[in-house]
C-alpha cells in the first residue's frame, strides 16, 4: 500500500487493461470494477483487498452492485451477467445483439437496465429463473447506440450517440416521457442524475458539462446552464479534453467530474462554483464513484483510448478520503453572514 | 224389630222421627200454618238429599282413584316387565276378578316395588358395561383424556338379551384393545430393533410418533392414528434400513472387488469381515446393533474411498507402466509412439475422474496388442532395415576414411581399421542390392497392409529413395573429385616442372566436412544417413502427423493453424481487415473509422495521410496536429487551421473525419468565417452523414482487430 496523500491511496492488484467503470456498494465500502481485461473485480477499498475476480468472455464495459453479495456486469460479448460474489458463480441474464455499454440496477423497480450499441435498452428481472429470455422484461428501441444511462427514483435517463437524450418513467417504459437533444454540441460521454431527482448532468467530449432539469416549466428550464471544464490554455490556445465521468456526492449533491486531462474537479451545481481541484492523476480519469456516505472517492486513472492505441500510464485505482470542505457547498448568503459576524467580532476586539 | 233397633240407620231414623215429632209439637205450639210446615219439611228433605249426594260422589271418586292407581301400577309394571324382557306376572291375575279393588292394589304394589328394584339393579349392570365399553372405545379412538360422561342408557330396553349383547360388544372391544396393545408392542419391538441396528435413539423416534409411547409406565395411546403413525415409522425405518443395507452391501461389494483386484492380505480384510459377510443378507437378517448406523457406513465408506484411492494410484501406475511398455515397443519397432500429450491428457482425465482408468487400461492394452501384432509383421523388414542402416553407417565411415589422406600412415590399430575398411567395402558393394530387396519387400508389405511402412514416423520407401538419390549424388561427386585430382596432379606436375617443389598432402578443399558420427556408433540412425537427409524429415514428419495422427491434441493443432494468420498478417494487413470476423460488431464500417484506416494504408503516402488523421483525433496535441497537416496542406490553409485550433472547434477532428481528410475535411476547416457559433453549427450540420463512434467502440474495434491478428 503506497500512501500518496496528494492523490489518494492506490489500490493494489489493479486491472491489467483499461478500467471501464467502478462503483462503490450501497451498503459497504466494497468497490466493483469492470475492465477491458475481460474481468470484473471486487475490492475492499478500506482494507485494500482484492476480494474476487470474475472473468468474462469479452471486455467488460460496465458493472453495478445488486446487493453486497452480488452484482451485474455487461460485456462486449453481448451478454448481461449476474455475479454472485460469495459463490463465485455467474449466470447470464440475457443477451443484446451488440456489445452492451452500460448497466444500472433500479432499487425502486427491482430491475436491471442495460443499454447497448444495438440501439436498445432492455429491462431484466434478476430474480427470474436463469432461463435465458425469461428474465427479460422488455426491449425499448433507442434512436442511436446507447452510451450512458442514469437512474434516480423511477426516472431513467438514456444518452445515446447522435446527442439524443431519452427520459423514461420506469413504471411506464412503453415510450419516453421526454425526448431531448443534448444541449451540448458534441458527443455525449456521460450522464448522471442529481441525487434529489430534479434533473441530470451531461458531459461531452468537448470539455463541457450541461446541467438539465426534468421539469419542463419555463421557470425550471430557465435554471439550466452549461459550463466549460477540463481545458487547458496554452499559448493562448484552448486545449479541450473529453469529460469522461461525473459522480454526485450522495449527501451534499455536489459532484465530481473527471476528464482526459487527468484532473478531478468538485463542483457545486447550485451555486455555480468550483469547490476543489485535486492534483493531476497520471492519465485520463475513466470513472469516479463516491462511497455510500460520501467519505471516500474512488478514482480510476486509466487511459480511455481518446487518442487511439498508444503507450500510456498503467491503469490504476485511487481511493481518497474526502474532506468535508472539499465537497460541502458554500452558500453565498451564509458566507455573507459569516463575514458580518467576523467583522463584528473583529470590531469588538479593536 | 230388634234388628231394626240394632241398625244404626234405624236409630237414625228414629232419631229423625223423634226430631220430626218434636218439630210438629213445636209447630203445633207455635201454630205454624200447614203451608209453612210443608215448606219447612221440603227444605229439610232437600238438605238431606244433598248430603247423601255428596257422600256418594266422594265414594265414587275414591273408587275411581283406586282404579287409576291400580291401572298405573299395572302399566308401570308392564313397562318395566317389557323393558326387562319378562312376561308380566300380574296381567294374568287381573283377568280373574280378585276381591275388591284395595286387595288388588295391595297385591300389585309389592310386585311393582320388586320389579323396580330389579330394574335398578339391571340398570346398574348396564351402566357398568356401558362405561367400560365407552372407556375402551375412547382408548381406541384415541381421545387424549377420558370424558366421563354418563353413558346413555336406553330405558326401554334393559333386557338380558341386550345386556348380553353389550357384554359381547365389550368383549369384542376388549379383544380389540388387547390386539392393539399387542400390535403396538410388536411395532415397538420392531422399531426398537431397527433403531438399534440403525444406531438411532429409540425413545426419540417413538416420542416423535406419540409421546405416550415412550413412557413405560403410563397408559399408551392405542388410537388408529398412533398405530398408523407407528406403522409408518416402522416402514420408514425399514426403508432406511434397506437403503442403508443396500448401500453397505454396495460398499462391501466394492470393497470385495477392490480386495480381489489388489490381492489385499487376509489380515487387512479381517477387520471388515463382519461387513462383507453380510453382503448377501436380507433385510431381516441384519440385527446387530449399530451395524447400519450413519457412522458405521461412513467408516466403511472411508475405507472404500481409501481402497479406491489406492486402486486409482495403482491403476495409474499400471497405466504408466503400460504406457512405457507401449513406448518401449514403439521405440524398438521404430513405430511412432502415441503422442505424449494425448496420454498425458488421459492420465489427467483419470486423475480428475472423468475417465475410468480401466477403460484407459483396456484401450492401452488393445493398443499394445495391436502394435505388437504390427511389430511382428514388421519384424522381417525391420531386420533388413537394421542391416541396411548398419551398412550405411559403415559406408559413411568408409567415406570419411577414404577422405583421410593419411589413412595409410602406420599407427596403433591401423591394421584394424584396414580390416574394417575392407569389410566395409564389401558391404558397400552389396548395398544397392540390399536397398533394392528392402524396397521390394516394403512395397509388398505396404500393398498387403494398405498402409505406408513408417520408420520412426518416416516412410521407409522415401528414406530408401532419398538414400539412392544421395548415393547417386555422392558418386557424381566422387567422379568430379577424381577428375579434379587428376587435374590437380597435372597442375602439380607442371608446377614441379617449374619450381621443383611438392606440396604436402592436404585435405581436399571443396569437400564439406561431415561430422564423424559414424565412427562412434550412431545413436540416431536417421542422422547418420548423411547431411543431405537432415532437412527433409521435418516437413515430412509434420505432414504425416496431420494425416495420420487424428488424436492430435487441439492445442497443438490450434498452434499449427495459428501460425498461418500471423504470416498472412505480415503479408497483407488489408486482407485481414476485410475478414468479416473483424468487422461484424460494427458493420457496416464506414471508411472513416480512423483506427481501421491505419491498417488499410499500405503505401507510404497513405500512411502519412493517416498519421494526420490520427493526430487530428487527438485533443491534447493540437500543435503537433498542425505540423502534420503541414505535410498535406499549403501554408494558407495552415494558417486557417491554426486559427481554428484555438477554438474548441478542433474537437471536430476528434469525431472521425471522412476517409480522405485532405480533400473533404478541408472545406470544413477553411470555412471563410472565423470562429463563430455559425461556423460551428456549419461543421455540425455536416457531421450527421458521418457515424460518430465513442472511444469505447473504437477501442473494441481495435481490440477485436488485434485479437484477430494474434489468433
Coordinates of N, CA, C and O in Angstrom, one line a residue, chain A residues 115-243:
Chain A
X115 N -28.1 -0.9 -21.5 CA -28.1 -0.1 -22.7 C -27.0 -0.6 -23.6 O -25.9 -0.9 -23.2
X116 N -27.3 -0.8 -24.9 CA -26.3 -1.4 -25.8 C -26.2 -0.7 -27.0 O -27.0 0.2 -27.4
X117 N -25.1 -1.0 -27.8 CA -24.9 -0.4 -29.1 C -25.8 -1.0 -30.1 O -25.7 -0.7 -31.3
X118 N -26.7 -1.9 -29.7 CA -27.7 -2.4 -30.7 C -28.9 -1.5 -30.7 O -29.9 -1.8 -31.2
X119 N -28.7 -0.3 -30.2 CA -29.7 0.7 -30.2 C -31.0 0.4 -29.4 O -32.1 0.7 -29.8
X120 N -30.8 -0.4 -28.3 CA -31.9 -0.7 -27.4 C -31.5 -0.6 -26.0 O -30.3 -0.6 -25.7
X121 N -32.5 -0.4 -25.1 CA -32.2 -0.6 -23.7 C -33.2 -1.8 -23.4 O -34.2 -2.0 -24.0
X122 N -32.7 -2.6 -22.4 CA -33.5 -3.8 -22.0 C -33.6 -3.8 -20.5 O -32.7 -3.4 -19.8
X123 N -34.8 -4.2 -20.0 CA -35.0 -4.3 -18.6 C -35.1 -5.8 -18.3 O -35.6 -6.6 -19.0
X124 N -34.4 -6.2 -17.2 CA -34.4 -7.6 -16.8 C -34.8 -7.7 -15.3 O -34.6 -6.8 -14.5
X125 N -35.4 -8.9 -15.0 CA -35.7 -9.2 -13.6 C -34.7 -10.2 -13.1 O -34.7 -11.3 -13.6
X126 N -33.8 -9.7 -12.2 CA -32.7 -10.6 -11.8 C -33.2 -11.8 -11.0 O -32.5 -12.8 -10.9
X127 N -34.4 -11.8 -10.5 CA -34.9 -12.9 -9.7 C -35.4 -14.0 -10.6 O -35.6 -15.1 -10.1
X128 N -35.7 -13.7 -11.9 CA -36.3 -14.7 -12.8 C -35.4 -15.9 -12.8 O -34.2 -15.9 -12.6
X129 N -36.0 -17.0 -13.2 CA -35.2 -18.3 -13.4 C -34.2 -18.0 -14.4 O -34.4 -17.2 -15.3
X130 N -33.0 -18.6 -14.3 CA -31.9 -18.1 -15.2 C -32.1 -18.7 -16.6 O -31.2 -18.8 -17.3
X131 N -33.3 -19.1 -16.9 CA -33.6 -19.4 -18.3 C -33.4 -18.1 -19.1 O -33.9 -17.1 -18.6
X132 N -32.8 -18.3 -20.2 CA -32.2 -17.1 -20.9 C -33.2 -15.9 -21.0 O -32.9 -14.9 -20.4
X133 N -34.3 -16.1 -21.8 CA -35.1 -14.9 -22.0 C -36.2 -14.7 -21.0 O -37.0 -13.8 -21.2
X134 N -36.2 -15.6 -20.0 CA -37.3 -15.5 -19.1 C -37.1 -14.3 -18.1 O -38.0 -13.8 -17.6
X135 N -35.9 -13.9 -18.0 CA -35.6 -12.8 -17.1 C -35.9 -11.4 -17.8 O -36.0 -10.4 -17.1
X136 N -36.0 -11.4 -19.1 CA -36.2 -10.2 -19.8 C -37.6 -9.6 -19.6 O -38.6 -10.3 -19.7
X137 N -37.7 -8.3 -19.3 CA -39.0 -7.7 -19.1 C -39.4 -7.0 -20.3 O -40.5 -7.0 -20.8
X138 N -38.4 -6.3 -20.9 CA -38.8 -5.5 -22.1 C -37.6 -5.0 -22.9 O -36.5 -4.9 -22.3
X139 N -37.8 -4.7 -24.2 CA -36.8 -4.1 -25.0 C -37.3 -2.9 -25.6 O -38.5 -2.8 -26.0
X140 N -36.5 -1.8 -25.5 CA -37.1 -0.5 -25.9 C -36.1 0.1 -26.9 O -34.9 0.3 -26.6
X141 N -36.6 0.4 -28.1 CA -35.7 0.9 -29.1 C -35.3 2.3 -28.8 O -36.0 3.1 -28.3
X142 N -34.0 2.6 -29.2 CA -33.5 3.9 -29.0 C -33.1 4.4 -30.4 O -32.8 3.7 -31.3
X143 N -33.0 5.8 -30.5 CA -32.7 6.3 -31.8 C -31.2 6.0 -32.2 O -30.9 6.0 -33.4
X144 N -30.3 5.8 -31.3 CA -28.9 5.5 -31.6 C -28.3 4.6 -30.6 O -29.0 4.1 -29.7
X145 N -27.0 4.3 -30.8 CA -26.3 3.4 -29.8 C -26.3 4.1 -28.4 O -26.0 5.2 -28.3
X146 N -26.6 3.3 -27.4 CA -26.7 3.8 -26.1 C -25.2 4.0 -25.6 O -24.4 3.1 -25.7
X147 N -24.9 5.2 -25.0 CA -23.6 5.4 -24.5 C -23.6 5.6 -23.0 O -22.6 5.3 -22.3
X148 N -24.7 6.0 -22.4 CA -24.7 6.2 -20.9 C -26.1 6.1 -20.4 O -27.1 6.5 -21.1
X149 N -26.2 5.7 -19.2 CA -27.5 5.5 -18.5 C -27.4 6.2 -17.1 O -26.3 6.1 -16.5
X150 N -28.5 6.7 -16.6 CA -28.5 7.1 -15.2 C -29.9 6.9 -14.7 O -30.9 7.1 -15.4
X151 N -30.0 6.6 -13.4 CA -31.3 6.4 -12.7 C -31.4 7.3 -11.5 O -30.4 7.5 -10.8
X152 N -32.6 7.8 -11.3 CA -32.9 8.4 -10.0 C -34.4 8.1 -9.7 O -35.2 8.4 -10.6
X153 N -34.7 7.5 -8.6 CA -36.0 7.1 -8.3 C -36.6 6.3 -9.4 O -36.0 5.3 -9.8
X154 N -37.7 6.7 -10.0 CA -38.3 6.0 -11.1 C -37.9 6.6 -12.5 O -38.5 6.2 -13.5
X155 N -37.0 7.6 -12.5 CA -36.6 8.2 -13.7 C -35.3 7.5 -14.3 O -34.4 7.2 -13.5
X156 N -35.4 7.3 -15.6 CA -34.2 6.7 -16.3 C -33.8 7.7 -17.4 O -34.7 8.1 -18.2
X157 N -32.6 8.1 -17.4 CA -32.1 9.0 -18.5 C -31.1 8.1 -19.4 O -30.2 7.5 -18.9
X158 N -31.4 8.2 -20.7 CA -30.6 7.4 -21.6 C -30.0 8.3 -22.6 O -30.6 9.1 -23.2
X159 N -28.6 8.3 -22.6 CA -27.9 9.2 -23.6 C -27.3 8.3 -24.6 O -26.7 7.3 -24.4
X160 N -27.6 8.6 -25.9 CA -27.2 7.8 -27.0 C -26.2 8.6 -27.9 O -26.1 9.8 -27.7
X161 N -25.7 7.9 -28.9 CA -24.9 8.6 -29.9 C -25.8 9.5 -30.6 O -27.1 9.4 -30.5
X162 N -25.3 10.4 -31.4 CA -26.2 11.4 -32.1 C -26.8 12.4 -31.2 O -27.8 13.0 -31.5
X163 N -26.3 12.5 -29.9 CA -26.7 13.5 -29.0 C -28.2 13.4 -28.6 O -28.8 14.4 -28.2
X164 N -28.8 12.2 -28.7 CA -30.1 12.1 -28.2 C -30.1 11.8 -26.7 O -29.2 11.2 -26.2
X165 N -31.2 12.3 -26.1 CA -31.4 12.0 -24.6 C -32.8 11.6 -24.5 O -33.7 12.4 -24.8
X166 N -33.1 10.4 -24.0 CA -34.5 10.0 -23.7 C -34.6 9.8 -22.2 O -33.8 9.3 -21.5
X167 N -35.8 10.4 -21.8 CA -36.1 10.3 -20.3 C -37.3 9.4 -20.2 O -38.3 9.6 -20.8
X168 N -37.2 8.4 -19.4 CA -38.3 7.4 -19.2 C -38.8 7.4 -17.7 O -38.0 7.8 -16.8
X169 N -40.0 7.0 -17.6 CA -40.5 6.6 -16.3 C -40.5 5.1 -16.2 O -41.1 4.5 -17.0
X170 N -39.8 4.6 -15.2 CA -39.6 3.1 -15.1 C -41.0 2.4 -15.1 O -41.1 1.2 -15.4
X171 N -42.0 3.1 -14.6 CA -43.3 2.5 -14.4 C -44.0 2.4 -15.7 O -45.0 1.7 -15.9
X172 N -43.6 3.2 -16.7 CA -44.2 3.1 -18.0 C -43.2 3.3 -19.1 O -42.8 4.4 -19.5
X173 N -42.6 2.1 -19.5 CA -41.5 2.2 -20.3 C -41.9 2.2 -21.8 O -41.0 2.2 -22.7
X174 N -43.2 2.1 -22.1 CA -43.6 2.0 -23.5 C -43.1 3.1 -24.4 O -42.8 2.8 -25.5
X175 N -43.0 4.3 -23.8 CA -42.4 5.3 -24.6 C -41.7 6.3 -23.7 O -42.1 6.4 -22.6
X176 N -40.8 7.0 -24.2 CA -40.1 8.0 -23.4 C -41.0 9.1 -22.8 O -41.9 9.5 -23.6
X177 N -40.8 9.5 -21.6 CA -41.5 10.6 -21.1 C -41.2 11.9 -21.8 O -42.0 12.7 -22.1
X178 N -39.9 12.0 -22.0 CA -39.4 13.2 -22.8 C -38.3 12.7 -23.8 O -37.5 11.8 -23.5
X179 N -38.3 13.3 -24.9 CA -37.3 13.1 -25.9 C -36.5 14.4 -26.1 O -37.1 15.4 -26.4
X180 N -35.2 14.4 -25.8 CA -34.5 15.7 -25.9 C -33.3 15.5 -26.8 O -32.8 14.4 -27.1
X181 N -32.7 16.6 -27.1 CA -31.4 16.6 -27.8 C -30.4 17.2 -26.8 O -30.8 18.1 -26.0
X182 N -29.2 16.7 -26.7 CA -28.3 17.2 -25.8 C -28.1 18.7 -26.0 O -28.1 19.2 -27.2
X183 N -27.9 19.5 -25.0 CA -27.7 20.9 -25.1 C -26.3 21.2 -25.6 O -25.9 22.3 -26.0
X184 N -25.4 20.1 -25.5 CA -24.0 20.3 -25.9 C -23.9 19.9 -27.4 O -24.6 19.0 -27.9
X185 N -22.9 20.5 -28.0 CA -22.9 20.3 -29.5 C -22.1 19.0 -29.9 O -22.0 18.7 -31.0
X186 N -21.5 18.4 -28.9 CA -20.6 17.3 -29.2 C -21.0 16.0 -28.5 O -21.8 16.1 -27.6
X187 N -20.5 15.0 -29.0 CA -20.8 13.6 -28.5 C -20.9 13.5 -26.9 O -20.0 14.0 -26.2
X188 N -22.0 12.9 -26.5 CA -22.2 12.7 -25.0 C -21.2 11.6 -24.5 O -21.1 10.6 -25.1
X189 N -20.6 11.9 -23.4 CA -19.7 11.0 -22.7 C -20.4 10.3 -21.5 O -20.3 9.1 -21.3
X190 N -21.1 11.1 -20.8 CA -21.6 10.6 -19.5 C -22.9 11.4 -19.1 O -22.9 12.6 -19.3
X191 N -23.8 10.7 -18.5 CA -25.0 11.3 -18.0 C -25.2 10.8 -16.6 O -25.1 9.6 -16.3
X192 N -25.5 11.7 -15.6 CA -25.8 11.3 -14.2 C -26.9 12.2 -13.7 O -26.9 13.4 -13.8
X193 N -27.8 11.5 -13.0 CA -29.0 12.3 -12.4 C -28.5 12.9 -11.1 O -27.7 12.4 -10.4
X194 N -29.2 14.0 -10.8 CA -29.0 14.6 -9.5 C -29.6 13.7 -8.4 O -30.6 13.1 -8.6
X195 N -28.9 13.6 -7.3 CA -29.5 12.8 -6.2 C -30.9 13.2 -5.8 O -31.7 12.4 -5.3
X196 N -31.2 14.5 -5.9 CA -32.5 15.0 -5.5 C -33.6 14.7 -6.5 O -34.7 15.0 -6.3
X197 N -33.2 14.2 -7.7 CA -34.2 13.7 -8.7 C -34.7 14.8 -9.5 O -35.7 14.6 -10.2
X198 N -34.1 16.0 -9.5 CA -34.8 17.1 -10.2 C -34.2 17.2 -11.6 O -34.8 17.9 -12.5
X199 N -33.1 16.6 -11.9 CA -32.5 16.7 -13.3 C -31.3 15.9 -13.4 O -31.1 14.9 -12.7
X200 N -30.5 16.2 -14.4 CA -29.3 15.4 -14.7 C -28.2 16.3 -15.2 O -28.4 17.4 -15.8
X201 N -26.9 15.8 -15.0 CA -25.8 16.5 -15.6 C -25.3 15.6 -16.8 O -25.3 14.4 -16.7
X202 N -24.9 16.3 -17.8 CA -24.4 15.6 -19.0 C -23.1 16.1 -19.5 O -22.9 17.4 -19.6
X203 N -22.2 15.3 -19.8 CA -20.9 15.8 -20.2 C -20.6 15.3 -21.6 O -21.1 14.3 -22.1
X204 N -19.7 16.1 -22.3 CA -19.4 15.8 -23.7 C -17.9 15.6 -23.9 O -17.2 15.8 -23.0
X205 N -17.6 15.2 -25.1 CA -16.2 15.0 -25.4 C -15.5 16.4 -25.5 O -14.2 16.4 -25.6
X206 N -16.2 17.5 -25.5 CA -15.6 18.8 -25.7 C -15.7 19.6 -24.4 O -16.4 20.5 -24.3
X207 N -15.0 19.1 -23.4 CA -14.8 19.8 -22.1 C -15.9 20.6 -21.6 O -15.7 21.8 -21.3
X208 N -17.1 20.1 -21.6 CA -18.3 20.9 -21.2 C -19.2 20.0 -20.5 O -19.4 18.8 -20.8
X209 N -19.9 20.6 -19.5 CA -21.0 19.8 -18.8 C -22.2 20.7 -18.8 O -22.1 21.9 -18.6
X210 N -23.3 20.1 -19.1 CA -24.6 20.8 -19.0 C -25.4 20.3 -17.9 O -25.4 19.1 -17.6
X211 N -26.1 21.3 -17.2 CA -26.9 20.9 -16.1 C -28.4 21.1 -16.5 O -28.8 22.2 -16.9
X212 N -29.2 20.0 -16.5 CA -30.5 20.0 -17.0 C -31.5 19.7 -16.0 O -31.2 19.2 -14.9
X213 N -32.8 20.0 -16.3 CA -33.9 19.8 -15.3 C -35.0 19.1 -16.0 O -35.3 19.3 -17.1
X214 N -35.6 18.1 -15.3 CA -36.7 17.3 -15.8 C -38.0 18.2 -16.0 O -38.7 18.1 -17.0
X215 N -38.2 19.1 -15.1 CA -39.4 19.9 -15.1 C -39.4 20.8 -16.4 O -38.4 21.5 -16.6
X216 N -40.5 20.7 -17.1 CA -40.5 21.4 -18.4 C -41.0 22.8 -18.3 O -41.0 23.6 -19.3
X217 N -41.4 23.2 -17.1 CA -41.9 24.6 -16.9 C -40.8 25.6 -17.2 O -39.6 25.3 -17.1
X218 N -41.2 26.8 -17.6 CA -40.3 27.8 -18.0 C -39.3 28.2 -16.9 O -38.1 28.3 -17.1
X219 N -39.9 28.2 -15.7 CA -39.1 28.6 -14.5 C -38.0 27.6 -14.3 O -36.8 28.0 -14.0
X220 N -38.3 26.3 -14.4 CA -37.3 25.3 -14.2 C -36.3 25.3 -15.3 O -35.1 25.2 -15.1
X221 N -36.8 25.4 -16.5 CA -35.9 25.4 -17.7 C -34.9 26.6 -17.7 O -33.9 26.5 -18.3
X222 N -35.4 27.7 -17.1 CA -34.5 28.9 -17.0 C -33.3 28.6 -16.2 O -32.3 29.3 -16.4
X223 N -33.4 27.6 -15.3 CA -32.2 27.4 -14.4 C -31.1 26.6 -15.1 O -30.0 26.5 -14.6
X224 N -31.4 26.0 -16.3 CA -30.4 25.1 -16.9 C -29.3 25.9 -17.5 O -29.5 27.1 -17.9
X225 N -28.1 25.3 -17.4 CA -26.9 26.0 -18.0 C -25.9 25.0 -18.3 O -26.0 23.8 -18.0
X226 N -24.8 25.4 -18.9 CA -23.7 24.6 -19.2 C -22.4 25.3 -18.9 O -22.4 26.5 -18.9
X227 N -21.4 24.6 -18.6 CA -20.1 25.3 -18.2 C -19.0 24.5 -18.8 O -19.1 23.3 -19.1
X228 N -17.9 25.2 -19.0 CA -16.7 24.6 -19.6 C -15.8 24.1 -18.5 O -15.7 24.7 -17.4
X229 N -15.1 23.0 -18.8 CA -14.2 22.5 -17.8 C -13.2 21.6 -18.5 O -13.4 21.3 -19.6
X230 N -12.3 21.1 -17.7 CA -11.2 20.2 -18.3 C -10.6 20.8 -19.6 O -10.7 20.2 -20.6
X231 N -10.2 22.0 -19.5 CA -9.5 22.6 -20.6 C -8.2 23.2 -20.1 O -8.0 23.3 -18.9
X232 N -7.3 23.5 -21.0 CA -6.0 24.0 -20.7 C -5.7 25.1 -21.7 O -5.9 24.9 -22.9
X233 N -5.2 26.2 -21.1 CA -4.8 27.3 -22.0 C -3.3 27.2 -22.2 O -2.5 27.1 -21.3
X234 N -2.9 27.1 -23.5 CA -1.5 27.0 -23.8 C -1.2 27.9 -24.9 O -1.8 27.8 -26.0
X235 N -0.4 28.9 -24.7 CA 0.0 29.8 -25.8 C -1.3 30.5 -26.4 O -1.4 30.6 -27.6
X236 N -2.2 30.8 -25.5 CA -3.4 31.5 -26.0 C -4.3 30.5 -26.6 O -5.4 30.9 -27.1
X237 N -4.0 29.3 -26.7 CA -4.9 28.3 -27.3 C -5.6 27.5 -26.2 O -5.0 27.2 -25.2
X238 N -6.8 27.1 -26.5 CA -7.5 26.3 -25.6 C -7.4 24.8 -26.0 O -7.6 24.5 -27.2
X239 N -6.9 24.0 -25.1 CA -6.9 22.6 -25.4 C -8.0 22.0 -24.6 O -8.2 22.2 -23.4
X240 N -8.9 21.3 -25.3 CA -10.1 20.8 -24.7 C -10.0 19.3 -24.6 O -9.6 18.6 -25.5
X241 N -10.4 18.8 -23.4 CA -10.4 17.4 -23.1 C -11.8 16.9 -22.9 O -12.7 17.6 -22.4
X242 N -12.0 15.6 -23.3 CA -13.3 15.0 -23.0 C -13.6 14.9 -21.5 O -12.6 14.6 -20.7
X243 N -14.8 15.0 -21.1 CA -15.2 14.8 -19.7 C -15.8 13.4 -19.6 O -16.9 13.1 -20.1

